[in-house]
Amino acid sequence: MPHNPVAPEFRAALKVLPSFDGLADETLGETRKAFIAAIRSVRVAEYPDVMVEEGRVPGPDGAPAVPVVTYRPVASHPNAPALVYIHSGGIVSGTPEVDDARCRQMVSELGLVIFSVDYRLAPEAPYPAAIEDCYAALKWAHDHAADLGIDRNRLIIGGDSAGGGLTACLALLARDRAEIKILFQLLIYPMLDDRTGTTLMPSPALGEYIWTRSANHYAWNAYLGKTPGSAGISEYAAAFRATDLTGLPPAYIGVGSLDLFLDEDLEYARRLMAAGVPTEVCVIPGAYHVFDVFIPDAPMSTQFRDSYFTALKRVISQGLPENSN
């Protein structure tokens, strides 16, 4: 890959954005605080037409209840489309707050009901804690659709970064457990392959900013409880490890051209399409990891957001056939 510099509209932010480089057990607590502080420093629009409620849903067998933040239009309608959303943070940091602005905007503009999952983090809770928490929230939303005022035929899953990776794993798990039909999977610069930065080295142009090779290695090691790249990693832990992608829901994959995850995301998209899964891909030139979170008003951040909003609008207008459940 030839040198691809940071787009001018994203350069100034690099002076103040947090970096996860050098992430370690000793620095994890401070990194978690810095991540949330950086999110809170971003000016975002208010959405008075969105109401927010915090609650808990039954957790996996033998595990604690799962905190879930529900976003709902004030002027809510019965049988609304719903999105189970999974936040970013490398599976070692973050809460639903980091994607609060994104969720509010999706609810306001798309009429979705969103259930944002506050899953357990590694290393305190390694695999399969996070994915099982996400599945528990998904199953709760599906099983209580009528009470929640949502349409189980328009049930979407989505997330960004680590949340995008967990979303891809959740799509695999839902397919294989065959309890829940998923309409669509929204994968925003997803973290899919534990080998990236360990046994597979992307171009030096990738992963220089924000989320680096060392951060990726630490996070995967914390989540897996073993060295990334080891044999026998489950596809429900790292979706890229899956050998069979047939029967998965249609997908959107978006990523920046300087993101550490560029290669794995594009290859996963190619494999989805080869397996017959309708897949839309968007690559933003000169963009590093989570560029749109920290510079939301940049023209290319708006372009990126419009691309997946358009994809969501299209799929929620269709829904699943009535007999698909």
GROMACS .gro file of C-alpha atoms in nm, residues 31-308:
model
  278
   31THR     CA    1  -0.649   0.466   2.995
   32ARG     CA    2  -1.013   0.389   3.070
   33LYS     CA    3  -1.053   0.726   3.242
   34ALA     CA    4  -0.876   0.912   2.960
   35PHE     CA    5  -1.097   0.747   2.697
   36ILE     CA    6  -1.417   0.858   2.868
   37ALA     CA    7  -1.274   1.206   2.933
   38ALA     CA    8  -1.187   1.244   2.564
   39ILE     CA    9  -1.538   1.139   2.463
   40ARG     CA   10  -1.691   1.393   2.702
   41SER     CA   11  -1.477   1.670   2.554
   42VAL     CA   12  -1.637   1.635   2.210
   43ARG     CA   13  -1.916   1.880   2.137
   44VAL     CA   14  -2.221   1.697   2.009
   45ALA     CA   15  -2.576   1.793   1.923
   46GLU     CA   16  -2.857   1.749   2.172
   47TYR     CA   17  -3.157   1.543   2.072
   48PRO     CA   18  -3.460   1.640   2.282
   49ASP     CA   19  -3.671   1.400   2.074
   50VAL     CA   20  -3.483   1.103   2.224
   51MET     CA   21  -3.546   0.961   2.570
   52VAL     CA   22  -3.290   0.748   2.750
   53GLU     CA   23  -3.341   0.488   3.021
   54GLU     CA   24  -3.091   0.272   3.208
   55GLY     CA   25  -3.184  -0.079   3.314
   56ARG     CA   26  -3.068  -0.437   3.350
   57VAL     CA   27  -3.164  -0.753   3.170
   58PRO     CA   28  -3.108  -1.116   3.269
   59GLY     CA   29  -2.748  -1.220   3.211
   60PRO     CA   30  -2.606  -1.549   3.085
   61ASP     CA   31  -2.654  -1.854   3.305
   62GLY     CA   32  -2.465  -1.807   3.630
   63ALA     CA   33  -2.356  -1.452   3.539
   64PRO     CA   34  -2.472  -1.110   3.663
   65ALA     CA   35  -2.752  -0.912   3.502
   66VAL     CA   36  -2.641  -0.708   3.201
   67PRO     CA   37  -2.676  -0.327   3.215
   68VAL     CA   38  -2.849  -0.192   2.905
   69VAL     CA   39  -2.911   0.169   2.805
   70THR     CA   40  -3.232   0.208   2.603
   71TYR     CA   41  -3.271   0.493   2.355
   72ARG     CA   42  -3.621   0.551   2.225
   73PRO     CA   43  -3.793   0.825   2.022
   74VAL     CA   44  -4.014   1.045   2.239
   75ALA     CA   45  -4.282   1.003   1.973
   76SER     CA   46  -4.240   0.627   1.973
   77HIS     CA   47  -4.458   0.402   1.759
   78PRO     CA   48  -4.547   0.035   1.809
   79ASN     CA   49  -4.343  -0.219   1.618
   80ALA     CA   50  -4.042   0.008   1.577
   81PRO     CA   51  -3.722  -0.129   1.425
   82ALA     CA   52  -3.464  -0.207   1.693
   83LEU     CA   53  -3.086  -0.213   1.712
   84VAL     CA   54  -2.880  -0.394   1.975
   85TYR     CA   55  -2.568  -0.177   1.986
   86ILE     CA   56  -2.223  -0.275   2.119
   87HIS     CA   57  -1.979  -0.003   2.224
   88SER     CA   58  -1.612   0.042   2.140
   89GLY     CA   59  -1.305   0.031   2.366
   90GLY     CA   60  -1.100  -0.271   2.264
   91ILE     CA   61  -1.306  -0.504   2.488
   92VAL     CA   62  -1.093  -0.368   2.773
   93SER     CA   63  -1.246  -0.023   2.816
   94GLY     CA   64  -1.552   0.186   2.742
   95THR     CA   65  -1.918   0.197   2.839
   96PRO     CA   66  -2.231   0.282   2.640
   97GLU     CA   67  -2.144   0.647   2.705
   98VAL     CA   68  -1.871   0.636   2.440
   99ASP     CA   69  -2.135   0.584   2.170
  100ASP     CA   70  -2.408   0.794   2.329
  101ALA     CA   71  -2.397   1.063   2.058
  102ARG     CA   72  -2.407   0.807   1.778
  103CYS     CA   73  -2.701   0.625   1.934
  104ARG     CA   74  -2.900   0.943   1.995
  105GLN     CA   75  -2.856   1.054   1.636
  106MET     CA   76  -2.959   0.715   1.496
  107VAL     CA   77  -3.273   0.716   1.709
  108SER     CA   78  -3.359   1.074   1.617
  109GLU     CA   79  -3.308   1.035   1.243
  110LEU     CA   80  -3.404   0.672   1.184
  111GLY     CA   81  -3.679   0.610   1.440
  112LEU     CA   82  -3.495   0.312   1.584
  113VAL     CA   83  -3.516   0.185   1.939
  114ILE     CA   84  -3.160   0.110   2.052
  115PHE     CA   85  -3.046  -0.118   2.332
  116SER     CA   86  -2.681  -0.035   2.407
  117VAL     CA   87  -2.509  -0.316   2.596
  118ASP     CA   88  -2.274  -0.248   2.888
  119TYR     CA   89  -2.095  -0.582   2.858
  120ARG     CA   90  -1.827  -0.707   3.097
  121LEU     CA   91  -1.472  -0.602   3.011
  122ALA     CA   92  -1.144  -0.792   2.995
  123PRO     CA   93  -0.911  -0.873   3.158
  124GLU     CA   94  -1.144  -0.887   3.462
  125ALA     CA   95  -1.394  -1.088   3.257
  126PRO     CA   96  -1.226  -1.266   2.962
  127TYR     CA   97  -1.395  -1.454   2.676
  128PRO     CA   98  -1.676  -1.554   2.659
  129ALA     CA   99  -1.813  -1.293   2.902
  130ALA     CA  100  -1.855  -1.006   2.656
  131ILE     CA  101  -2.014  -1.203   2.373
  132GLU     CA  102  -2.247  -1.392   2.608
  133ASP     CA  103  -2.359  -1.062   2.765
  134CYS     CA  104  -2.436  -0.930   2.418
  135TYR     CA  105  -2.627  -1.244   2.327
  136ALA     CA  106  -2.826  -1.219   2.650
  137ALA     CA  107  -2.928  -0.862   2.563
  138LEU     CA  108  -3.020  -0.965   2.209
  139LYS     CA  109  -3.230  -1.258   2.330
  140TRP     CA  110  -3.405  -1.037   2.585
  141ALA     CA  111  -3.495  -0.784   2.315
  142HIS     CA  112  -3.618  -1.060   2.084
  143ASP     CA  113  -3.820  -1.247   2.346
  144HIS     CA  114  -3.981  -0.930   2.486
  145ALA     CA  115  -4.037  -0.753   2.154
  146ALA     CA  116  -4.409  -0.698   2.206
  147ASP     CA  117  -4.362  -0.550   2.554
  148LEU     CA  118  -4.079  -0.330   2.430
  149GLY     CA  119  -4.279  -0.200   2.136
  150ILE     CA  120  -4.035  -0.329   1.876
  151ASP     CA  121  -4.067  -0.540   1.564
  152ARG     CA  122  -3.871  -0.864   1.599
  153ASN     CA  123  -3.875  -0.888   1.219
  154ARG     CA  124  -3.660  -0.573   1.208
  155LEU     CA  125  -3.400  -0.659   1.468
  156ILE     CA  126  -3.052  -0.525   1.382
  157ILE     CA  127  -2.718  -0.570   1.555
  158GLY     CA  128  -2.432  -0.322   1.531
  159GLY     CA  129  -2.126  -0.172   1.690
  160ASP     CA  130  -1.799   0.005   1.632
  161SER     CA  131  -1.438  -0.107   1.678
  162ALA     CA  132  -1.440  -0.380   1.946
  163GLY     CA  133  -1.819  -0.350   1.939
  164GLY     CA  134  -1.812  -0.412   1.565
  165GLY     CA  135  -1.605  -0.724   1.622
  166LEU     CA  136  -1.845  -0.845   1.889
  167THR     CA  137  -2.130  -0.772   1.647
  168ALA     CA  138  -1.973  -0.999   1.385
  169CYS     CA  139  -1.931  -1.270   1.650
  170LEU     CA  140  -2.290  -1.218   1.761
  171ALA     CA  141  -2.412  -1.270   1.404
  172LEU     CA  142  -2.226  -1.602   1.394
  173LEU     CA  143  -2.359  -1.706   1.735
  174ALA     CA  144  -2.719  -1.615   1.648
  175ARG     CA  145  -2.694  -1.808   1.321
  176ASP     CA  146  -2.560  -2.119   1.493
  177ARG     CA  147  -2.794  -2.115   1.794
  178ALA     CA  148  -3.087  -2.062   1.557
  179GLU     CA  149  -3.307  -1.886   1.813
  180ILE     CA  150  -3.312  -1.534   1.669
  181LYS     CA  151  -3.332  -1.396   1.316
  182ILE     CA  152  -3.112  -1.093   1.255
  183LEU     CA  153  -3.208  -0.848   0.983
  184PHE     CA  154  -2.872  -0.676   0.941
  185GLN     CA  155  -2.526  -0.638   1.094
  186LEU     CA  156  -2.368  -0.293   1.112
  187LEU     CA  157  -1.989  -0.326   1.141
  188ILE     CA  158  -1.816   0.010   1.193
  189TYR     CA  159  -1.436  -0.034   1.165
  190PRO     CA  160  -1.474  -0.373   1.336
  191MET     CA  161  -1.200  -0.548   1.535
  192LEU     CA  162  -1.220  -0.893   1.377
  193ASP     CA  163  -0.884  -1.074   1.378
  194ASP     CA  164  -0.672  -1.146   1.688
  195ARG     CA  165  -0.367  -1.203   1.467
  196THR     CA  166  -0.341  -0.844   1.342
  197GLY     CA  167  -0.026  -0.688   1.482
  198THR     CA  168   0.094  -1.020   1.625
  199THR     CA  169   0.136  -1.283   1.355
  200LEU     CA  170  -0.007  -1.074   1.070
  201MET     CA  171   0.158  -0.736   1.013
  202PRO     CA  172  -0.034  -0.481   0.809
  203SER     CA  173   0.137  -0.207   0.613
  204PRO     CA  174   0.331   0.040   0.832
  205ALA     CA  175   0.087   0.307   0.714
  206LEU     CA  176  -0.190   0.138   0.912
  207GLY     CA  177  -0.245   0.169   1.285
  208GLU     CA  178  -0.008   0.456   1.354
  209TYR     CA  179  -0.273   0.660   1.534
  210ILE     CA  180  -0.516   0.595   1.823
  211TRP     CA  181  -0.540   0.214   1.808
  212THR     CA  182  -0.197   0.065   1.741
  213ARG     CA  183  -0.043  -0.278   1.703
  214SER     CA  184   0.068  -0.289   2.066
  215ALA     CA  185  -0.277  -0.188   2.188
  216ASN     CA  186  -0.435  -0.454   1.970
  217HIS     CA  187  -0.201  -0.722   2.101
  218TYR     CA  188  -0.269  -0.627   2.463
  219ALA     CA  189  -0.647  -0.618   2.418
  220TRP     CA  190  -0.670  -0.951   2.242
  221ASN     CA  191  -0.442  -1.113   2.498
  222ALA     CA  192  -0.658  -0.975   2.780
  223TYR     CA  193  -0.980  -1.097   2.620
  224LEU     CA  194  -0.862  -1.437   2.500
  225GLY     CA  195  -0.654  -1.519   2.806
  226LYS     CA  196  -0.384  -1.649   2.573
  227THR     CA  197  -0.142  -1.515   2.315
  228PRO     CA  198  -0.319  -1.367   2.011
  229GLY     CA  199  -0.256  -1.577   1.704
  230SER     CA  200  -0.263  -1.902   1.901
  231ALA     CA  201  -0.427  -2.209   1.753
  232GLY     CA  202  -0.783  -2.295   1.844
  233ILE     CA  203  -0.928  -1.944   1.886
  234SER     CA  204  -1.308  -1.961   1.861
  235GLU     CA  205  -1.490  -1.775   1.587
  236TYR     CA  206  -1.722  -1.648   1.862
  237ALA     CA  207  -1.419  -1.471   2.008
  238ALA     CA  208  -1.264  -1.347   1.683
  239ALA     CA  209  -1.505  -1.353   1.391
  240PHE     CA  210  -1.228  -1.358   1.131
  241ARG     CA  211  -1.148  -1.712   1.248
  242ALA     CA  212  -1.481  -1.838   1.111
  243THR     CA  213  -1.445  -2.070   0.813
  244ASP     CA  214  -1.813  -2.069   0.714
  245LEU     CA  215  -1.983  -1.733   0.662
  246THR     CA  216  -2.288  -1.863   0.478
  247GLY     CA  217  -2.630  -1.778   0.616
  248LEU     CA  218  -2.521  -1.460   0.794
  249PRO     CA  219  -2.733  -1.145   0.778
  250PRO     CA  220  -2.650  -0.874   0.524
  251ALA     CA  221  -2.370  -0.647   0.638
  252TYR     CA  222  -2.228  -0.299   0.620
  253ILE     CA  223  -1.854  -0.258   0.683
  254GLY     CA  224  -1.700   0.089   0.706
  255VAL     CA  225  -1.340   0.176   0.788
  256GLY     CA  226  -1.075   0.444   0.737
  257SER     CA  227  -0.787   0.386   0.495
  258LEU     CA  228  -0.530   0.437   0.775
  259ASP     CA  229  -0.706   0.216   1.029
  260LEU     CA  230  -0.514  -0.082   1.169
  261PHE     CA  231  -0.822  -0.291   1.085
  262LEU     CA  232  -0.837  -0.196   0.715
  263ASP     CA  233  -0.695  -0.523   0.578
  264GLU     CA  234  -0.897  -0.754   0.800
  265ASP     CA  235  -1.217  -0.557   0.739
  266LEU     CA  236  -1.183  -0.559   0.362
  267GLU     CA  237  -1.093  -0.928   0.357
  268TYR     CA  238  -1.387  -1.014   0.582
  269ALA     CA  239  -1.614  -0.816   0.349
  270ARG     CA  240  -1.474  -1.008   0.051
  271ARG     CA  241  -1.533  -1.339   0.227
  272LEU     CA  242  -1.888  -1.242   0.319
  273MET     CA  243  -1.964  -1.159  -0.043
  274ALA     CA  244  -1.802  -1.483  -0.159
  275ALA     CA  245  -2.035  -1.666   0.081
  276GLY     CA  246  -2.337  -1.499  -0.076
  277VAL     CA  247  -2.396  -1.245   0.201
  278PRO     CA  248  -2.503  -0.903   0.067
  279THR     CA  249  -2.233  -0.666   0.190
  280GLU     CA  250  -2.179  -0.293   0.151
  281VAL     CA  251  -1.831  -0.147   0.202
  282CYS     CA  252  -1.723   0.210   0.267
  283VAL     CA  253  -1.358   0.321   0.300
  284ILE     CA  254  -1.283   0.681   0.400
  285PRO     CA  255  -0.949   0.801   0.258
  286GLY     CA  256  -0.694   0.942   0.500
  287ALA     CA  257  -0.898   0.844   0.807
  288TYR     CA  258  -0.758   0.673   1.117
  289HIS     CA  259  -0.943   0.469   1.378
  290VAL     CA  260  -1.259   0.626   1.533
  291PHE     CA  261  -1.205   0.943   1.329
  292ASP     CA  262  -1.577   1.017   1.315
  293VAL     CA  263  -1.621   0.999   1.693
  294PHE     CA  264  -1.372   1.274   1.767
  295ILE     CA  265  -1.425   1.492   1.456
  296PRO     CA  266  -1.797   1.435   1.395
  297ASP     CA  267  -1.853   1.749   1.187
  298ALA     CA  268  -1.572   1.692   0.938
  299PRO     CA  269  -1.707   1.653   0.582
  300MET     CA  270  -1.580   1.298   0.548
  301SER     CA  271  -1.720   1.204   0.891
  302THR     CA  272  -2.057   1.324   0.764
  303GLN     CA  273  -2.008   1.126   0.443
  304PHE     CA  274  -1.927   0.816   0.646
  305ARG     CA  275  -2.227   0.858   0.875
  306ASP     CA  276  -2.458   0.917   0.577
  307SER     CA  277  -2.337   0.595   0.416
  308TYR     CA  278  -2.440   0.369   0.703
   0.00000   0.00000   0.00000
